[in-house]
CSV table of C-alpha atoms and ligand atoms in Angstrom, one decimal:
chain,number,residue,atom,x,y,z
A,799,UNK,CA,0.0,0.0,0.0
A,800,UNK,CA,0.8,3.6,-1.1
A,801,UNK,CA,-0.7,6.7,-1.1
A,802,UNK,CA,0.9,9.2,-2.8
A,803,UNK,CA,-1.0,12.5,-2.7
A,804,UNK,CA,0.0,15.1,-5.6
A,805,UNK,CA,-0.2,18.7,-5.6
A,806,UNK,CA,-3.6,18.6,-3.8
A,807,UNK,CA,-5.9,21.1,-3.6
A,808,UNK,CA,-9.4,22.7,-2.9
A,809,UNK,CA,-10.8,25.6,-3.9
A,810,UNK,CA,-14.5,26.7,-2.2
A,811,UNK,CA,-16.6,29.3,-3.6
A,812,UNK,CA,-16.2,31.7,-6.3
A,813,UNK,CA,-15.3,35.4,-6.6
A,814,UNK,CA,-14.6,37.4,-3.6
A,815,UNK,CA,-16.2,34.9,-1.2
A,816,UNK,CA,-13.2,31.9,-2.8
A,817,UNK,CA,-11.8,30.0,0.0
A,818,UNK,CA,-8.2,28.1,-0.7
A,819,UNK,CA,-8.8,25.9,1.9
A,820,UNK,CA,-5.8,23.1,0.9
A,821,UNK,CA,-2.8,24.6,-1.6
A,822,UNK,CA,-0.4,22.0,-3.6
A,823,UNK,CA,-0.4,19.4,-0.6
A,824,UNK,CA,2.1,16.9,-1.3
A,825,UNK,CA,2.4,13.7,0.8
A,826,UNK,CA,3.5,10.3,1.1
A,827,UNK,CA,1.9,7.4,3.0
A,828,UNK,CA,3.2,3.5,4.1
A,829,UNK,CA,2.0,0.8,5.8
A,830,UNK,CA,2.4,1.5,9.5
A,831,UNK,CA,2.3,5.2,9.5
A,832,UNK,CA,1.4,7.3,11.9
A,833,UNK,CA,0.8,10.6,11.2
A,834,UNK,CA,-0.4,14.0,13.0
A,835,UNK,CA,-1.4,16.9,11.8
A,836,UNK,CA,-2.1,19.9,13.5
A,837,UNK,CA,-3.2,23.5,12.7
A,838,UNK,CA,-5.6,26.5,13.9
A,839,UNK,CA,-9.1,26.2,13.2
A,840,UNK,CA,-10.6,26.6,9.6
A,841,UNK,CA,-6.5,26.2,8.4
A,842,UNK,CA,-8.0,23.1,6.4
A,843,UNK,CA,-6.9,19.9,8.4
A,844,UNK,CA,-10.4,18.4,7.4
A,845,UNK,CA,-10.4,19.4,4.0
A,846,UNK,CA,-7.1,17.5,3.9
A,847,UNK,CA,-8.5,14.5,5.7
A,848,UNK,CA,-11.4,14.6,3.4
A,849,UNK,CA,-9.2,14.3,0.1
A,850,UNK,CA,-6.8,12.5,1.2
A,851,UNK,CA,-9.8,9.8,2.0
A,852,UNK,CA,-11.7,9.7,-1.1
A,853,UNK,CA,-14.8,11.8,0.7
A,854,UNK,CA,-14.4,15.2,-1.3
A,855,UNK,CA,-13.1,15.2,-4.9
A,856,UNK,CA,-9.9,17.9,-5.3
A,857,UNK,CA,-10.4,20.6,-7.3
A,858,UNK,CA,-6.7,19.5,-9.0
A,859,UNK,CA,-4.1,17.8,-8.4
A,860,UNK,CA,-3.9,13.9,-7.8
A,861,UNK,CA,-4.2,11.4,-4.9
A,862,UNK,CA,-2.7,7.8,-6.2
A,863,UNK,CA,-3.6,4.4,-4.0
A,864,UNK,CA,-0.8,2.2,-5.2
A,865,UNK,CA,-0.5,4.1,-8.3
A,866,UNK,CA,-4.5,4.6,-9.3
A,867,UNK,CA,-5.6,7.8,-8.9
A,868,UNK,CA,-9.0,7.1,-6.9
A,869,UNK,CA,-11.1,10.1,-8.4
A,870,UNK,CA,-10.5,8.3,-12.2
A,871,UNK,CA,-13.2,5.8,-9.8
A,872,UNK,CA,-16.9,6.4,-10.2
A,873,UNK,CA,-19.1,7.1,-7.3
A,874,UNK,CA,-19.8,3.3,-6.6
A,875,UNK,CA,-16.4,1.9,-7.3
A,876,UNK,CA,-15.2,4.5,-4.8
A,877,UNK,CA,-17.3,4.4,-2.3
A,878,UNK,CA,-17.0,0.4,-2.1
A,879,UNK,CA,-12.9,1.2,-1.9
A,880,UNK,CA,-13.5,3.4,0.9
A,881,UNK,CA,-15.3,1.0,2.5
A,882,UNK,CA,-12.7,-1.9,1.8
A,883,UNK,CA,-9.8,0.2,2.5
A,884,UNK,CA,-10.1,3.4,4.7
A,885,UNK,CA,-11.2,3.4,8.2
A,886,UNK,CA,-12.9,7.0,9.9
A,887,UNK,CA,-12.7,7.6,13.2
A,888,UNK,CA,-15.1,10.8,14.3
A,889,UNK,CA,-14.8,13.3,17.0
A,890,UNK,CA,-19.0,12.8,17.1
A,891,UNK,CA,-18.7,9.3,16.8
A,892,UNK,CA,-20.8,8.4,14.8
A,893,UNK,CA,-22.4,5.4,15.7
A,894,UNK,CA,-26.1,3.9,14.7
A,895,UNK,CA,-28.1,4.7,18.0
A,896,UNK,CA,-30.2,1.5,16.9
A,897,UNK,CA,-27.5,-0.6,16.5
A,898,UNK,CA,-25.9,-2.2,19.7
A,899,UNK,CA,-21.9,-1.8,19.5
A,900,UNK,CA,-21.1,-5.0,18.0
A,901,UNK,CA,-23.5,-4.6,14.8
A,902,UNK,CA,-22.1,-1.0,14.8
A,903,UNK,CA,-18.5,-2.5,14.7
A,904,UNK,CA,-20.0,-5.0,12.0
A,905,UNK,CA,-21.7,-2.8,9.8
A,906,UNK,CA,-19.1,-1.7,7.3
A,907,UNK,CA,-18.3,-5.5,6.5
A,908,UNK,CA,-21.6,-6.5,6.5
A,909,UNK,CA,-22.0,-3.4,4.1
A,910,UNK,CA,-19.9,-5.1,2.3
A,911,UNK,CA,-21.2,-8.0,2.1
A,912,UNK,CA,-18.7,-9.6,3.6
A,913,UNK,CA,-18.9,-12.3,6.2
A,914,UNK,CA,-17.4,-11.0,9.1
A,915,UNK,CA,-13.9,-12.6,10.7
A,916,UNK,CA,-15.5,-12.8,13.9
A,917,UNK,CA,-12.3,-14.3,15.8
A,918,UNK,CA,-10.4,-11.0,14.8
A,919,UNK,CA,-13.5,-8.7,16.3
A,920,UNK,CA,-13.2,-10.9,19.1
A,921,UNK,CA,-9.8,-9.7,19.7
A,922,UNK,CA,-10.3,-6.2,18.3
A,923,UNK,CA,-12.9,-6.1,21.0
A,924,UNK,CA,-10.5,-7.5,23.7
A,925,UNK,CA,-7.8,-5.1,22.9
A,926,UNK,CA,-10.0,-2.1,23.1
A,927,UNK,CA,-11.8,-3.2,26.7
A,928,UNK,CA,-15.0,-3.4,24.9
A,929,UNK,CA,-15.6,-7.2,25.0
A,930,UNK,CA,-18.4,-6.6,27.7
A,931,UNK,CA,-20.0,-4.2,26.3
A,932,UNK,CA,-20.7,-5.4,22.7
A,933,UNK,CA,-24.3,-6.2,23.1
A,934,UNK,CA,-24.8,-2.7,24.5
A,935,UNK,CA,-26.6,0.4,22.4
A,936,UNK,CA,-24.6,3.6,22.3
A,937,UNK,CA,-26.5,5.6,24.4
A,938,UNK,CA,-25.9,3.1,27.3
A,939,UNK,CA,-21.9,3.7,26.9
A,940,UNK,CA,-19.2,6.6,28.1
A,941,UNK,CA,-17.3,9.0,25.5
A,942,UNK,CA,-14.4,6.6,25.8
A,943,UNK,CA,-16.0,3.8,25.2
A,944,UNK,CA,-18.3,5.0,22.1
A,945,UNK,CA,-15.1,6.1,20.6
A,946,UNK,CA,-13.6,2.4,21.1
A,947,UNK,CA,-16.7,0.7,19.7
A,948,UNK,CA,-15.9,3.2,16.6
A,949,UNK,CA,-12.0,2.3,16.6
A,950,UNK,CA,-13.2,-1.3,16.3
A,951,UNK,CA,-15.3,-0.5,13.6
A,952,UNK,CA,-13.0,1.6,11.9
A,953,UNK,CA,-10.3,-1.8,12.1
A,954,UNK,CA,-13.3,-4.3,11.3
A,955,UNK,CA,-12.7,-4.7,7.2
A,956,UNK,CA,-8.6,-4.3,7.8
A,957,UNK,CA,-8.6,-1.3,6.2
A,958,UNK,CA,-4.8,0.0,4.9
A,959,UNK,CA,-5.2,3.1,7.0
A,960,UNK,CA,-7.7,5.0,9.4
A,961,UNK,CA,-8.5,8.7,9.4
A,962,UNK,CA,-9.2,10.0,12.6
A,963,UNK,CA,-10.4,13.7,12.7
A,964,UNK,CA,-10.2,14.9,16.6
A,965,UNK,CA,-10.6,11.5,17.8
A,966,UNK,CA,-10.2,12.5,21.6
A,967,UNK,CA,-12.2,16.0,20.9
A,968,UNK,CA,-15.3,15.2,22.8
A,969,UNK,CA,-13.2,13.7,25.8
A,970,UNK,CA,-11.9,14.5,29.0
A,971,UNK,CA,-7.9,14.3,29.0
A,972,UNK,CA,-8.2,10.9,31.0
A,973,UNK,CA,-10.4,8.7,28.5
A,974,UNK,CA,-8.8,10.8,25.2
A,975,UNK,CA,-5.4,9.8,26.4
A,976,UNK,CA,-6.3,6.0,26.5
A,977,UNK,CA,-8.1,6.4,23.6
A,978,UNK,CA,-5.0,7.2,21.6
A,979,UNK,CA,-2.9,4.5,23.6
A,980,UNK,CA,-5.4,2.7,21.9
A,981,UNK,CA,-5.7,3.7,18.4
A,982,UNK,CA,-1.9,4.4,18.3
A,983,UNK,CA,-1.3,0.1,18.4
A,984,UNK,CA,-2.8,-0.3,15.1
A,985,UNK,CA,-0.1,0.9,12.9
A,986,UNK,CA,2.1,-1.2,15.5
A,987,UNK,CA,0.0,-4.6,15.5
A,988,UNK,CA,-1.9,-4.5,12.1
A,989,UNK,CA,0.4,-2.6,9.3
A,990,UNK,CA,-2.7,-0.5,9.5
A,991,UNK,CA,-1.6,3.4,8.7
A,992,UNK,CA,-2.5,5.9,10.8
A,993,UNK,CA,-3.7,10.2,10.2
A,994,UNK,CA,-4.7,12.1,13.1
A,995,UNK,CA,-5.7,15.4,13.2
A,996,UNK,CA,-5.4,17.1,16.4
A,997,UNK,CA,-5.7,20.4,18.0
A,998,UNK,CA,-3.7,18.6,21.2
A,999,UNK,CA,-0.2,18.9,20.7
A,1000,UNK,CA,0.4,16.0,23.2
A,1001,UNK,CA,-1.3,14.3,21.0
A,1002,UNK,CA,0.6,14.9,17.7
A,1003,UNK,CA,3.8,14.4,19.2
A,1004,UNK,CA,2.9,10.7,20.0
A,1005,UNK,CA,3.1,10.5,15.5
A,1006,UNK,CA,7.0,9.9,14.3
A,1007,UNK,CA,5.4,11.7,11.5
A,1008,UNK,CA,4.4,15.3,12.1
A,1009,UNK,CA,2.9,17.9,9.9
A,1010,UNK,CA,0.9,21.2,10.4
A,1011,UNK,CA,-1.3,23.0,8.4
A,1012,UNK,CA,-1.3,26.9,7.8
A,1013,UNK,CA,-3.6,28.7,5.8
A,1014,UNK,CA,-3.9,25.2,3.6
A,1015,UNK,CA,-0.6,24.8,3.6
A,1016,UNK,CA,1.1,21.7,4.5
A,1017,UNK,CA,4.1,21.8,6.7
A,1018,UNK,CA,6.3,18.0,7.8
A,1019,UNK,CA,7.7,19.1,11.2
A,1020,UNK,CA,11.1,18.3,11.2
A,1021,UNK,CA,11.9,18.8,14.5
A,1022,UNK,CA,13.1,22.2,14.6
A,1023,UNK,CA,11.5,24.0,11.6
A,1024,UNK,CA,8.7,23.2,9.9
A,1025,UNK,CA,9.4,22.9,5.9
A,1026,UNK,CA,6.4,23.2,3.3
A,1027,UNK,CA,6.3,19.5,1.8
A,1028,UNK,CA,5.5,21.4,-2.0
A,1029,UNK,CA,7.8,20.1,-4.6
B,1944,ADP,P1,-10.1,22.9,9.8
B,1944,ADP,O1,-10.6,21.5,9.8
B,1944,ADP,O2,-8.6,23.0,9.9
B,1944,ADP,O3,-10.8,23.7,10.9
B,1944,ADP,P2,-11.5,23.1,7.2
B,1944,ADP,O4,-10.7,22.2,6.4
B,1944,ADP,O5,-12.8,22.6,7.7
B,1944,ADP,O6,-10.5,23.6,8.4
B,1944,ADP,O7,-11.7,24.4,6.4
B,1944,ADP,C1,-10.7,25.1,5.7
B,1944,ADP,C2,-11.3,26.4,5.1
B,1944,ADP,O8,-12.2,26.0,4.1
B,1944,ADP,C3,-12.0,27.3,6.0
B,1944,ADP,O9,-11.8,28.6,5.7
B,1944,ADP,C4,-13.5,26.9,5.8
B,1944,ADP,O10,-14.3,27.9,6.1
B,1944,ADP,C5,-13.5,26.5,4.3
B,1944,ADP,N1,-14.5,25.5,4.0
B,1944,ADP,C6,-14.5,24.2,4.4
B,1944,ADP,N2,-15.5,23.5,3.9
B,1944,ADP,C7,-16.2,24.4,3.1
B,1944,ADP,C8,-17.3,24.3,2.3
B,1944,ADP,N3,-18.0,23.1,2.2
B,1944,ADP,N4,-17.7,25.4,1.6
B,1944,ADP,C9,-17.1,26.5,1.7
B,1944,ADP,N5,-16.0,26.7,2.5
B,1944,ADP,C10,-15.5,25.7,3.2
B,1945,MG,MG1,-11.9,20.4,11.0
């Protein structure tokens, strides 16, 4: 798996009242990953996330999975790619209030229509400290735990990589921090990469691989200085 993103950007509105909200972002993206980005409000960290996911169409530029440029797809082959190979983790969450946390955690393989490895949610489950609480419904859990159930779901179809957009926003520090102990083992364990966007800068120094975001432009953090990734 490779994701090679290519001069990316979006352009909202028209006129006066157009908004550059991502300019030329370039960016690279392995197996294992893990990758922060950071940024003031409205500097287009989701904007990013959405291209870089498949959920917004660029205005140009390119964004290559293993060398296919994923907007060439149409609207169904697309959305059944994201479904196969990207995992979302929300700051809302995001889960079915119907739907106890298991057939949440199931949905997007049964989406599929996929028969679901149930030994592997087993010991998604396990790892996340859900195991109890699987036949539960949403409402009946904490923040930390709804956002676990969605972890789980997010790992379900072993996706090549998992978007997380202020995972720990709607958490107290306690239950965001396991959270991210959490989320942070599957680029370890599974290959799995690993985005998240973060207004905590605890959290984005837990990523070997920083970046920020500035008026739509991307930044890698090396350390000291931060260097626009254009080419
Ligand atoms: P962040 O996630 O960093 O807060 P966003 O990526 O959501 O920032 O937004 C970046 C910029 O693009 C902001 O100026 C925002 O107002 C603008 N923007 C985002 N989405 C839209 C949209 N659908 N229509 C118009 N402008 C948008
Ligand atoms: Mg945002």
């Amino acid at each position: 798996m490779r994701i090679e993103a290519k001069e990316l950007s979006k352009i909202y509105g028209e006129g006066e009242r157009q908004v550059t909200a991502l300019d030329r972002a370039c960016l690279e993206i392995l197996p294992g990953d893990f990758l922060s980005v950071t940024g003031p409000s409205g500097s287009g960290k989701s904007t990013l996330l959405h291209l870089l996911s498949g959920l917004e169409s660029p205005t140009s530029g390119e964004l290559l999975y293993d060398g296919r440029n994923i907007y060439d797809m149409t609207d169904r082959e697309l959305s059944a790619f994201r479904r196969r190979r990207i995992g979302f983790v929300f700051q809302q969450f995001h889960l079915l209030p119907v739907l106890t946390a298991r057939e949440n955690i199931l949905l997007p393989v049964l989406l599929d229509k996929k028969k679901p490895d149930e030994a592997y949610i087993d010991r998604l489950a396990e790892l996340l400290g859900i195991r109890e609480r699987l036949s539960h419904l949403p409402h009946e859990l904490s923040g930390g735990q709804k956002q676990r159930v969605a972890i789980a779901r997010a790992l379900a179809a072993k996706p090549d990589i998992v978007f997380a957009d202020e995972p720990t926003g709607n958490l107290d520090s306690r239950s965001g921090g396991e959270v991210m102990e959490l989320l942070k083992r599957a680029p370890e364990e599974t290959g799995t990469a690993l985005m998240v966007i973060t207004h905590d800068d605890r959290i984005a120094s837990m990523a070997p691989g920083r970046f920020s975001i500035v008026d739509g432009i991307l930044h890698r953090e090396d350390g000291t200085e931060a260097e626009e990734v254009r080419r």
